[in-house]
JSON list of C-alpha atoms and ligand atoms in Angstrom, two decimals:
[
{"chain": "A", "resi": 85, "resn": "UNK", "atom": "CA", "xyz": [0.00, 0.00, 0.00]},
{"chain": "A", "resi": 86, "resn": "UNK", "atom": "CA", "xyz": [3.07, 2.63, 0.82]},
{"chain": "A", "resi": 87, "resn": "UNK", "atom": "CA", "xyz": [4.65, 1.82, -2.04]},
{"chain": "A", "resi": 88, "resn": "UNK", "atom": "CA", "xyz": [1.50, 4.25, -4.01]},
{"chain": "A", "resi": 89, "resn": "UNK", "atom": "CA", "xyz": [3.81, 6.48, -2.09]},
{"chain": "A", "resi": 90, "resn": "UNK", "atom": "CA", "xyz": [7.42, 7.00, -3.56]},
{"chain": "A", "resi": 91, "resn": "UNK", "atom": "CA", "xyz": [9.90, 8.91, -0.84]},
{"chain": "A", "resi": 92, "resn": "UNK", "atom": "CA", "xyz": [10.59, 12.06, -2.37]},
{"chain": "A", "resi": 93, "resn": "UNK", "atom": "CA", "xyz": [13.66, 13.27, 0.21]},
{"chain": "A", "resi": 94, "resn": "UNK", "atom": "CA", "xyz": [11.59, 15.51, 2.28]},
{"chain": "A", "resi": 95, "resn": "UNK", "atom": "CA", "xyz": [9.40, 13.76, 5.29]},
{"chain": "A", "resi": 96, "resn": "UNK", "atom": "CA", "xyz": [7.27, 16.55, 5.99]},
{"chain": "A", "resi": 97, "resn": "UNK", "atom": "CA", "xyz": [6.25, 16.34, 2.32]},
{"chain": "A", "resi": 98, "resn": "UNK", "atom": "CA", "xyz": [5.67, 12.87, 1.80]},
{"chain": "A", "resi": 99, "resn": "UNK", "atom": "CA", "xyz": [3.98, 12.90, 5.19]},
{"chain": "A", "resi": 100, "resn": "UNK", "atom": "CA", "xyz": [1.52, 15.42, 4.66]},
{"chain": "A", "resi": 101, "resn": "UNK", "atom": "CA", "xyz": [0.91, 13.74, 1.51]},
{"chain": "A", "resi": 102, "resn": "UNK", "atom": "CA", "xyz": [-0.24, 10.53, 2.97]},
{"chain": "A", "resi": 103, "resn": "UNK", "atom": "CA", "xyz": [-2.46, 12.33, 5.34]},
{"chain": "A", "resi": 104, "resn": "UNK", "atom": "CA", "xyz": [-4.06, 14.09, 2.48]},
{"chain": "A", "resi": 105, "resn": "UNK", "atom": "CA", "xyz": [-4.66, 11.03, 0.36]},
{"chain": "A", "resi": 106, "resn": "UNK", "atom": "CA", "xyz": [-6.61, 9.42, 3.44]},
{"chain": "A", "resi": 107, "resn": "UNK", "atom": "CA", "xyz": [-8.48, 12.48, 4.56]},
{"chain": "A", "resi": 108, "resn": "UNK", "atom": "CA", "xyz": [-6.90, 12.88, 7.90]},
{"chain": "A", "resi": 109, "resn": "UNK", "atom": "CA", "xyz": [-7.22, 17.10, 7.75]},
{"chain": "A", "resi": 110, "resn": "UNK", "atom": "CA", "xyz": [-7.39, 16.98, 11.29]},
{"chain": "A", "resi": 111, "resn": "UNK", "atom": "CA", "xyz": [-4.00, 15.33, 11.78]},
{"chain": "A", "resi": 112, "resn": "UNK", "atom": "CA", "xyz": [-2.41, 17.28, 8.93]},
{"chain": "A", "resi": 113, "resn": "UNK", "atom": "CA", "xyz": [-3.09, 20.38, 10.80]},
{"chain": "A", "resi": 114, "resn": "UNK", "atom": "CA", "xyz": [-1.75, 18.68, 14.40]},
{"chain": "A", "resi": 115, "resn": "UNK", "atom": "CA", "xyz": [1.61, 17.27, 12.58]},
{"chain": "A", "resi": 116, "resn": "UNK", "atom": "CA", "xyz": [3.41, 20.34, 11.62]},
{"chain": "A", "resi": 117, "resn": "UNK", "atom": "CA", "xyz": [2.76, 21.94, 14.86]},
{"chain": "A", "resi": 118, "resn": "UNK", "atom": "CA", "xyz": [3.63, 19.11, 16.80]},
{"chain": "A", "resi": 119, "resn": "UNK", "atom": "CA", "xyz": [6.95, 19.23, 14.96]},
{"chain": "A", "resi": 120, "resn": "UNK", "atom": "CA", "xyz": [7.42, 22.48, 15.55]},
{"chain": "A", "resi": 121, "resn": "UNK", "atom": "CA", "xyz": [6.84, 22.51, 19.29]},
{"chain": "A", "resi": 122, "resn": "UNK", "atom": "CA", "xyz": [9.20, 19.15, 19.44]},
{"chain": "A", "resi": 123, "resn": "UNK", "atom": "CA", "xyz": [11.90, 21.33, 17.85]},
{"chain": "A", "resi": 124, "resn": "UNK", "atom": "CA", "xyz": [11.55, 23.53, 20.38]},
{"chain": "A", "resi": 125, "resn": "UNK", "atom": "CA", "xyz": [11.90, 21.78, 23.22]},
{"chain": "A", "resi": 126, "resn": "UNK", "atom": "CA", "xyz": [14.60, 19.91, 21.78]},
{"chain": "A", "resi": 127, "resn": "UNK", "atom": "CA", "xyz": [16.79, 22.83, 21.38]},
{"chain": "A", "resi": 128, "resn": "UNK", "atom": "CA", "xyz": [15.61, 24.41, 24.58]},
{"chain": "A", "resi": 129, "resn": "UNK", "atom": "CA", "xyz": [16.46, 20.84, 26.52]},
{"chain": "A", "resi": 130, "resn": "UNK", "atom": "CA", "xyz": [19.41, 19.94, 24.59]},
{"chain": "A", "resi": 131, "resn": "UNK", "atom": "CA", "xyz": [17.74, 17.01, 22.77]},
{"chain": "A", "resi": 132, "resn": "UNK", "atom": "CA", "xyz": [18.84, 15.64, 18.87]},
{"chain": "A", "resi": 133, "resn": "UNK", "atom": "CA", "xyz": [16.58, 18.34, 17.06]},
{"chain": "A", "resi": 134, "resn": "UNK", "atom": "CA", "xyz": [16.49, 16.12, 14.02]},
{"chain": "A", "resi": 135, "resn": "UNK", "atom": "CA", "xyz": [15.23, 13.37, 15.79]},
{"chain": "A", "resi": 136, "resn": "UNK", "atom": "CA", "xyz": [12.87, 14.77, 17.63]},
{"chain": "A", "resi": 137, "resn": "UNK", "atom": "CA", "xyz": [11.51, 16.65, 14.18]},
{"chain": "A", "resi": 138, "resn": "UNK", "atom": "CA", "xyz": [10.95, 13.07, 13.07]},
{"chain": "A", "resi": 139, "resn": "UNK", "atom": "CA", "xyz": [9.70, 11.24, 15.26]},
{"chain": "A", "resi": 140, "resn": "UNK", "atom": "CA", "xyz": [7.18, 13.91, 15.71]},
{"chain": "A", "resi": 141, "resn": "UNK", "atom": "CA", "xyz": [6.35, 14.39, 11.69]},
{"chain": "A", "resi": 142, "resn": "UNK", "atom": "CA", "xyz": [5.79, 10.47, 12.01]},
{"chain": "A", "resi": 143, "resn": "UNK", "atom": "CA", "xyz": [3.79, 10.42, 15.32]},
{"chain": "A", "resi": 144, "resn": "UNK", "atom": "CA", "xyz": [0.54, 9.84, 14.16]},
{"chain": "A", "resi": 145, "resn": "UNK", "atom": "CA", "xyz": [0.59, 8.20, 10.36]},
{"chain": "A", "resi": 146, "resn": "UNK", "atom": "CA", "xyz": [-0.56, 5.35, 12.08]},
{"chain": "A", "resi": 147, "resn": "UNK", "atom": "CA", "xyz": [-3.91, 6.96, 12.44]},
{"chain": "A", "resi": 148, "resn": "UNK", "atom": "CA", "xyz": [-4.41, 6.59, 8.24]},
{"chain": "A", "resi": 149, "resn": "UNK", "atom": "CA", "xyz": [-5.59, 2.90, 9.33]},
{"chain": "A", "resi": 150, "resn": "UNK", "atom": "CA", "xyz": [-9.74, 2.80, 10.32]},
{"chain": "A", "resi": 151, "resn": "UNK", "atom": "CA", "xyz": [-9.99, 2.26, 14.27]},
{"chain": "A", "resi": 152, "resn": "UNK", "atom": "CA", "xyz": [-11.80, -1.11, 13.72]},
{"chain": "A", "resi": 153, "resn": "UNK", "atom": "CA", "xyz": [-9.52, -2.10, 11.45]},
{"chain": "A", "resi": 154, "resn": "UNK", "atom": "CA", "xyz": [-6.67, -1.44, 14.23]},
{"chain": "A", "resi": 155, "resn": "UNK", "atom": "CA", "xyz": [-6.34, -4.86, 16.31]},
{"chain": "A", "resi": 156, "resn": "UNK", "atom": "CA", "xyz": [-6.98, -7.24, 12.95]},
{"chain": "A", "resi": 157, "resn": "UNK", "atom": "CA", "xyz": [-4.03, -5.18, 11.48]},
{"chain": "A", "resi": 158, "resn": "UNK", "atom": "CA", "xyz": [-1.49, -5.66, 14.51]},
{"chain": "A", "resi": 159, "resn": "UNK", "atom": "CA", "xyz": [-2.07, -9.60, 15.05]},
{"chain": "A", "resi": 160, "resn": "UNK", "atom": "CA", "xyz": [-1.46, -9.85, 11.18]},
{"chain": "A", "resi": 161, "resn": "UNK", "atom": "CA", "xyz": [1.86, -7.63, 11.92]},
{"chain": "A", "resi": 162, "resn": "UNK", "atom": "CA", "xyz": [2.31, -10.04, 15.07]},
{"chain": "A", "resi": 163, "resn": "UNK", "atom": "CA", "xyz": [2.24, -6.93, 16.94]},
{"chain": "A", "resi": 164, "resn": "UNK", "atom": "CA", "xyz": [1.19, -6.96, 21.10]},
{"chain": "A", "resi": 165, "resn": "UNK", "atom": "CA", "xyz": [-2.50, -5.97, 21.39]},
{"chain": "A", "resi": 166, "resn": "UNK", "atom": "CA", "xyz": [-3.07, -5.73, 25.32]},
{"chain": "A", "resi": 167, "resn": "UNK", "atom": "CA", "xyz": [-6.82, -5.56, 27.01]},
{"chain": "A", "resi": 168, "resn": "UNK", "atom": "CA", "xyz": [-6.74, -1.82, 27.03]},
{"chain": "A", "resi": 169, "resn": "UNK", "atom": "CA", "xyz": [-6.00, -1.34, 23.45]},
{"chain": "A", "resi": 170, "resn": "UNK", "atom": "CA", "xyz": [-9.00, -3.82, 22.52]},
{"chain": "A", "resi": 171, "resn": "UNK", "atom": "CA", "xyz": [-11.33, -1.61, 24.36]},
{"chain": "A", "resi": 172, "resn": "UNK", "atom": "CA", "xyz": [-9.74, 1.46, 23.14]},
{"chain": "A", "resi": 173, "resn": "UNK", "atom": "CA", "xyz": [-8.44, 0.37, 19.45]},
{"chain": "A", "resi": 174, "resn": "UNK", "atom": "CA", "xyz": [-6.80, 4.19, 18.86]},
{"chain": "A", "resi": 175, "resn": "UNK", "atom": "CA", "xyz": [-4.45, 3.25, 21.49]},
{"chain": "A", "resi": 176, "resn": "UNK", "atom": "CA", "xyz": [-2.97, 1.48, 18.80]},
{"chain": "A", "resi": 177, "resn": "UNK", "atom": "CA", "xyz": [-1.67, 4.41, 16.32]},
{"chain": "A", "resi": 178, "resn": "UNK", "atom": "CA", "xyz": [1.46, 4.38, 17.48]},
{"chain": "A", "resi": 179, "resn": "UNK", "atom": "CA", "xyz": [2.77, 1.04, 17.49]},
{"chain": "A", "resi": 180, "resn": "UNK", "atom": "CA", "xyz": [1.35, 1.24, 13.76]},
{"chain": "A", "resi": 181, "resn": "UNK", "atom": "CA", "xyz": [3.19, 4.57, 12.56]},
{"chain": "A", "resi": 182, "resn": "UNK", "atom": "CA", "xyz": [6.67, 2.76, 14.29]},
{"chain": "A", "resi": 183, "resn": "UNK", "atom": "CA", "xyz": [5.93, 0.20, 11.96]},
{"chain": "A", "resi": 184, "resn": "UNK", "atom": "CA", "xyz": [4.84, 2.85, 9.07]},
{"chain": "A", "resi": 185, "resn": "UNK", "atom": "CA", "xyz": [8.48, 4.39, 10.19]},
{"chain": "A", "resi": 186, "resn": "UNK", "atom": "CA", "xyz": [10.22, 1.79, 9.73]},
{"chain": "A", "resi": 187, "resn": "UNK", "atom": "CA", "xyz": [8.99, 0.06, 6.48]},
{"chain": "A", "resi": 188, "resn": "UNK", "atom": "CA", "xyz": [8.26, 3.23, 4.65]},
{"chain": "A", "resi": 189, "resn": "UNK", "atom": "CA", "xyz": [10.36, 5.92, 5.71]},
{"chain": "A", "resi": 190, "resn": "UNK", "atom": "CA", "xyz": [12.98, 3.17, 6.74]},
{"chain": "A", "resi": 191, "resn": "UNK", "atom": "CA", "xyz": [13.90, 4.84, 9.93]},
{"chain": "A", "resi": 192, "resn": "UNK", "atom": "CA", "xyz": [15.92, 2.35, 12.66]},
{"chain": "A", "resi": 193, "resn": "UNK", "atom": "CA", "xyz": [16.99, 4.79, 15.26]},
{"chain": "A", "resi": 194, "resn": "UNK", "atom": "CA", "xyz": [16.04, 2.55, 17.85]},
{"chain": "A", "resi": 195, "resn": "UNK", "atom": "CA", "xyz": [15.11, 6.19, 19.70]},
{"chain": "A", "resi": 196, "resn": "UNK", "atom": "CA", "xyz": [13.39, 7.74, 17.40]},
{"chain": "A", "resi": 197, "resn": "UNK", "atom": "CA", "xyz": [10.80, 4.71, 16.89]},
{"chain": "A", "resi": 198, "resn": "UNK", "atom": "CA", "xyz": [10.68, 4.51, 20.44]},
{"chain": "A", "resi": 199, "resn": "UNK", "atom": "CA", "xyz": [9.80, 8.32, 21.11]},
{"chain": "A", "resi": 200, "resn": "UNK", "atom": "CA", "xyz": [6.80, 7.38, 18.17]},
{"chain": "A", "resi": 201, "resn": "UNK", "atom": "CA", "xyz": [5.81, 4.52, 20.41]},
{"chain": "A", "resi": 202, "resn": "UNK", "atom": "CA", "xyz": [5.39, 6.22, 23.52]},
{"chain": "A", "resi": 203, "resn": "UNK", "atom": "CA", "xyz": [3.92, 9.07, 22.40]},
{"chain": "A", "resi": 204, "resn": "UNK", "atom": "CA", "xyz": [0.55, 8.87, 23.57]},
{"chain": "A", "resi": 205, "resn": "UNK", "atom": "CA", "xyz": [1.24, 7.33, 27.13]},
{"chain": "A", "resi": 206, "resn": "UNK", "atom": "CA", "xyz": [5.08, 7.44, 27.81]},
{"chain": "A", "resi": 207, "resn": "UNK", "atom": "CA", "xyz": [6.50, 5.10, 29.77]},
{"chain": "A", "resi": 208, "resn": "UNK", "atom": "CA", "xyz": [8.74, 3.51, 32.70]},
{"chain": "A", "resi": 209, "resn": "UNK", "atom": "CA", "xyz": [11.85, 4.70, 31.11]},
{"chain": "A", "resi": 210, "resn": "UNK", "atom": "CA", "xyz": [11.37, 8.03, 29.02]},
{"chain": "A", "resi": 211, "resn": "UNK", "atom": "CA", "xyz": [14.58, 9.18, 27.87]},
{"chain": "A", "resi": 212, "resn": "UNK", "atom": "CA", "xyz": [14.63, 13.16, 26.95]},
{"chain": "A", "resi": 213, "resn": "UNK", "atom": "CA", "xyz": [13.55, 12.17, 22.93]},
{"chain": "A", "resi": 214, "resn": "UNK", "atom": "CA", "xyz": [10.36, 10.60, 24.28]},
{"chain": "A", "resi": 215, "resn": "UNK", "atom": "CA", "xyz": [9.69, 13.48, 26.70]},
{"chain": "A", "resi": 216, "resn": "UNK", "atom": "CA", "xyz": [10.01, 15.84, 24.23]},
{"chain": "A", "resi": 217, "resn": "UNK", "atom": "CA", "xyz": [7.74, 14.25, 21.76]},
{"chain": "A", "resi": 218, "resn": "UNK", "atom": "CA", "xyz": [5.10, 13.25, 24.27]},
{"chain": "A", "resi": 219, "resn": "UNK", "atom": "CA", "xyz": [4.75, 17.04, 25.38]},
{"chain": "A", "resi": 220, "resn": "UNK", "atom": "CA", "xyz": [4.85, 18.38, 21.80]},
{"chain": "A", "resi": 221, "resn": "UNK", "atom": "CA", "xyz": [1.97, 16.55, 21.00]},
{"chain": "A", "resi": 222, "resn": "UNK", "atom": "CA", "xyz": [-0.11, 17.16, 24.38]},
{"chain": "A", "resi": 223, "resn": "UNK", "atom": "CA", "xyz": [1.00, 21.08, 23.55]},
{"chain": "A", "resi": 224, "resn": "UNK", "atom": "CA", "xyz": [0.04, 21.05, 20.18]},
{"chain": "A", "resi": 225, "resn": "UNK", "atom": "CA", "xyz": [-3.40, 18.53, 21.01]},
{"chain": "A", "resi": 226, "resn": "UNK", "atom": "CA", "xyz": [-6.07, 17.92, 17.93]},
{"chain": "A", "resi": 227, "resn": "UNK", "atom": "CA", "xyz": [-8.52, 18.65, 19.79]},
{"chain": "A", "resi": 228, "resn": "UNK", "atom": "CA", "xyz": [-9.04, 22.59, 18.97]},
{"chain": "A", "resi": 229, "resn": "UNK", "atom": "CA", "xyz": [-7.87, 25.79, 20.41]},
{"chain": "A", "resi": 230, "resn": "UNK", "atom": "CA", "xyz": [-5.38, 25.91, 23.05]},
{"chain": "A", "resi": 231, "resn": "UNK", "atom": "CA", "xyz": [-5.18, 22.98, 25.41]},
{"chain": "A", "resi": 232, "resn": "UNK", "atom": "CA", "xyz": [-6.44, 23.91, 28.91]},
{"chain": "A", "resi": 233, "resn": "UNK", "atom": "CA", "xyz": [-3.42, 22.61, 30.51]},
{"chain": "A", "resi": 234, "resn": "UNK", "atom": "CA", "xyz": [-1.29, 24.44, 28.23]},
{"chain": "A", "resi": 235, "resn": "UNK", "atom": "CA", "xyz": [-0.30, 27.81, 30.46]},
{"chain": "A", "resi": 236, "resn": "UNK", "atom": "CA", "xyz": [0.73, 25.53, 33.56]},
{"chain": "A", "resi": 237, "resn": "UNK", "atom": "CA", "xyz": [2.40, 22.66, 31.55]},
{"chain": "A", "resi": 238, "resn": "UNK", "atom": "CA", "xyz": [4.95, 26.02, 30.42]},
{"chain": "A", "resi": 239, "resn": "UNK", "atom": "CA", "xyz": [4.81, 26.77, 33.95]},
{"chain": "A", "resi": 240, "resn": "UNK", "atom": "CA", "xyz": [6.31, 23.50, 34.84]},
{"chain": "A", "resi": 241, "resn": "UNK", "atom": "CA", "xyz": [8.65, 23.17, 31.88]},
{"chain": "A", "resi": 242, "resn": "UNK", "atom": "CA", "xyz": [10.41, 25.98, 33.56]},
{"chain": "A", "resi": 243, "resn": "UNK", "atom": "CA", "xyz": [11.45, 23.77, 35.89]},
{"chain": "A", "resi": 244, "resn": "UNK", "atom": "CA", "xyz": [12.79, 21.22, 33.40]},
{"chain": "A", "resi": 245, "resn": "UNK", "atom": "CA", "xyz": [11.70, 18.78, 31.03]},
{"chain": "A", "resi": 246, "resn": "UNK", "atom": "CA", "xyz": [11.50, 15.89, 34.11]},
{"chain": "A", "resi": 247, "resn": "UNK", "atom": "CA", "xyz": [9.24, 18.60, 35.78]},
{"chain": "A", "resi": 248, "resn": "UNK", "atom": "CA", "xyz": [7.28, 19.19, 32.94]},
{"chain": "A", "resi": 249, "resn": "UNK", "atom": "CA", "xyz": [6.82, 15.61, 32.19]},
{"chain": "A", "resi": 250, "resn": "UNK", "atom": "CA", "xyz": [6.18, 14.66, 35.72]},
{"chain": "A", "resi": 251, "resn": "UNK", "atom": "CA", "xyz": [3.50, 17.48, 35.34]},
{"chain": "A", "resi": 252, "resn": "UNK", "atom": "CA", "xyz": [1.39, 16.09, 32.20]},
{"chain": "A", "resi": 253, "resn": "UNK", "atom": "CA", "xyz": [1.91, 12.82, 33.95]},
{"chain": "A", "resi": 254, "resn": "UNK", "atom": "CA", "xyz": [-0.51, 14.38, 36.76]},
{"chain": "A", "resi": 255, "resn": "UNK", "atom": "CA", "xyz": [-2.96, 16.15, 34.94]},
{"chain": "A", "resi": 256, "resn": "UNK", "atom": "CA", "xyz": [-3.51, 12.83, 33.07]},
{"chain": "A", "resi": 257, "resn": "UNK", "atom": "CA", "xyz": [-4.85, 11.49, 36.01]},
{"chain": "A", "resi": 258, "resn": "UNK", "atom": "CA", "xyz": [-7.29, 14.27, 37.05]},
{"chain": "A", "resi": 259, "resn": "UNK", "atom": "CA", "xyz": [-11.13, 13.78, 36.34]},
{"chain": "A", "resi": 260, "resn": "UNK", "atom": "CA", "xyz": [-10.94, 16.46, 33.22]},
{"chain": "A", "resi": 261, "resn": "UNK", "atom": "CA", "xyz": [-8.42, 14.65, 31.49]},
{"chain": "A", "resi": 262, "resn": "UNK", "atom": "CA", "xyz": [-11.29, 12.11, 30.20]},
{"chain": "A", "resi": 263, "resn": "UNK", "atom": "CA", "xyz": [-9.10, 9.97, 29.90]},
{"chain": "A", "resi": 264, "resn": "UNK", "atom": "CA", "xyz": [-10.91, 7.23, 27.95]},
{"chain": "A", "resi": 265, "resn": "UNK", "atom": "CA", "xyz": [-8.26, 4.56, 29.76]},
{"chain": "A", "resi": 266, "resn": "UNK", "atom": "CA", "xyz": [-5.20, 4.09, 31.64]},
{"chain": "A", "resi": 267, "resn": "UNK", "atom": "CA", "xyz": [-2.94, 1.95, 29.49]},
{"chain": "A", "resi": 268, "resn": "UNK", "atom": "CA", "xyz": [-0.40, -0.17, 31.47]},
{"chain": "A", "resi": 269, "resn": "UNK", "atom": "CA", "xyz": [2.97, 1.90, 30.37]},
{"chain": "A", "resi": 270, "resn": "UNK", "atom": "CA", "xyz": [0.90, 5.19, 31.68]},
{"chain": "A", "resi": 271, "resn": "UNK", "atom": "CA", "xyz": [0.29, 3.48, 34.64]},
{"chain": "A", "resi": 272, "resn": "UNK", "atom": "CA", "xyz": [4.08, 2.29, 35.08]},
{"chain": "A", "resi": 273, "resn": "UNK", "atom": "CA", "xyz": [4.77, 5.84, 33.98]},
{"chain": "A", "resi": 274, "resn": "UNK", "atom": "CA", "xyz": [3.23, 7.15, 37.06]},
{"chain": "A", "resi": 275, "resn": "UNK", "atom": "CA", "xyz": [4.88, 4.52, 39.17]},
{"chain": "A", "resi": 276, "resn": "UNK", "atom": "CA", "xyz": [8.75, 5.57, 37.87]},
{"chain": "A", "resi": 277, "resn": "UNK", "atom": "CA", "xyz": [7.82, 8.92, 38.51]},
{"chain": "A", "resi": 278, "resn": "UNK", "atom": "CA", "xyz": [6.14, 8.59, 41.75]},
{"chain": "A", "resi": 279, "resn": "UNK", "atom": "CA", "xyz": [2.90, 9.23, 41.44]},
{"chain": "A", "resi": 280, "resn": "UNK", "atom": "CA", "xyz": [1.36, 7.10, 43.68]},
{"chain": "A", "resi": 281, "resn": "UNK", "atom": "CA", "xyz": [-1.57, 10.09, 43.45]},
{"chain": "A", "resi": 282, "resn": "UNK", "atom": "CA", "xyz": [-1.01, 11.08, 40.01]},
{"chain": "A", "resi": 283, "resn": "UNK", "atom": "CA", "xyz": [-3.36, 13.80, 40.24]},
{"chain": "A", "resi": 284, "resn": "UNK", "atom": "CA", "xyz": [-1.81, 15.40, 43.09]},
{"chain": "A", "resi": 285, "resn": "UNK", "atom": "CA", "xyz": [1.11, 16.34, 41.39]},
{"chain": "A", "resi": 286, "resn": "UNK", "atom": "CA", "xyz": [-1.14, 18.59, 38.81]},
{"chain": "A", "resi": 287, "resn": "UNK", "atom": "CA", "xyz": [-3.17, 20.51, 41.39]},
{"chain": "A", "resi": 288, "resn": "UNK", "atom": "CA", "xyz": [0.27, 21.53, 43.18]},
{"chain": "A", "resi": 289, "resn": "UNK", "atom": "CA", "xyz": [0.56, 24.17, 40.02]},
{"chain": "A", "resi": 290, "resn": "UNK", "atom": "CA", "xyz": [-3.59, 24.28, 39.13]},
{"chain": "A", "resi": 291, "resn": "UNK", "atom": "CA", "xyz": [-3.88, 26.14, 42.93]},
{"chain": "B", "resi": 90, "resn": "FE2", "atom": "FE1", "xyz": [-1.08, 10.21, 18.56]},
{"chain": "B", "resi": 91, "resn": "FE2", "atom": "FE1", "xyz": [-0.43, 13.53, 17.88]}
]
């Protein structure tokens, strides 16, 4: 199916391309700010800006794939599919665009697909690649407007990137995050951080 889609040298490009051919506007707007953002972070932190620019630009080409189509498509690629991810199917984006990474783009930076991986939920051992790209994409969110988080995630960037982190982490777990399901590496996220009360980590800065 990638192959109806010849690398022309410049990810962004062939990226946006994809996302055009399967409709996903939404995600074609979110990309190139996500990159953007992970740029920035990765020169303010000291992080590989190229890697960071893409991992981010491939983030989310998992999403071209139809949500029911999502488990069916990672047992054929003998990928994991765990509980949470059959009950929430999206969860699975970003084990697909590590695969769409690596066969298409034919990235193997071990870090790079791993920032893509974690994206969405982190994990027990985030190195400053995955931090970067898992705040970039809560900054830059698809959901509309400004995040409402956004103001005190800066705040707590100020601190650092582990503060920052250690700050989504939080707000993750607070009633208005909705979120839909705690996947197990969010969960051991919150453990290697120490959030035995995730959300009492976010209303320390929401006070
Ligand atoms: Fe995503
Ligand atoms: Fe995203």
């Amino acid at each position: 199916m990638m192959s109806l889609f010849p690398k022309t040298g410049t990810l962004a490009a062939d990226v946006d391309r994809v996302l055009a051919a399967f409709g996903r506007e939404v995600t074609r707007h979110h990309v190139p700010r996500v990159t953007q953002r992970a740029e920035e972070l990765a020169l303010q932190f000291g992080v590989d800006v190229h890697a960071a620019r893409t991992a981010a630009l491939l983030h989310d080409l998992g999403g071209i794939f139809r949500r029911d189509e999502m488990v069916d498509l990672c047992t054929a690629l003998e990928l994991p599919v765990v509980p949470e991810e059959r009950r929430v199917p999206l969860l699975l984006h970003a084990k697909l665009s590590v695969v769409l990474a690596r066969e298409w783009q034919g990235v193997d930076s071990p870090e790079i697909l791993q920032a893509i991986r974690y994206h969405t939920t982190l994990h027990a051992s985030a190195t400053a690649l995955d931090q970067v790209v898992f705040l970039a994409d809560k900054l830059e969110w698809d959901q509309g407007g400004e995040p409402p988080y956004a103001r005190a995630l800066c705040a707590a960037l100020e601190g650092g990137l582990e503060a920052g982190t250690r700050w989504m982490l939080g707000w993750m777990a607070l009633p208005e995050a909705r979120l839909l399901i705690p996947h197990p590496d969010l969960r051991e996220a919150w453990r290697a951080y120490g959030l035995t009360d995730p959300s009492a980590a976010a209303r320390e800065w929401s006070g």
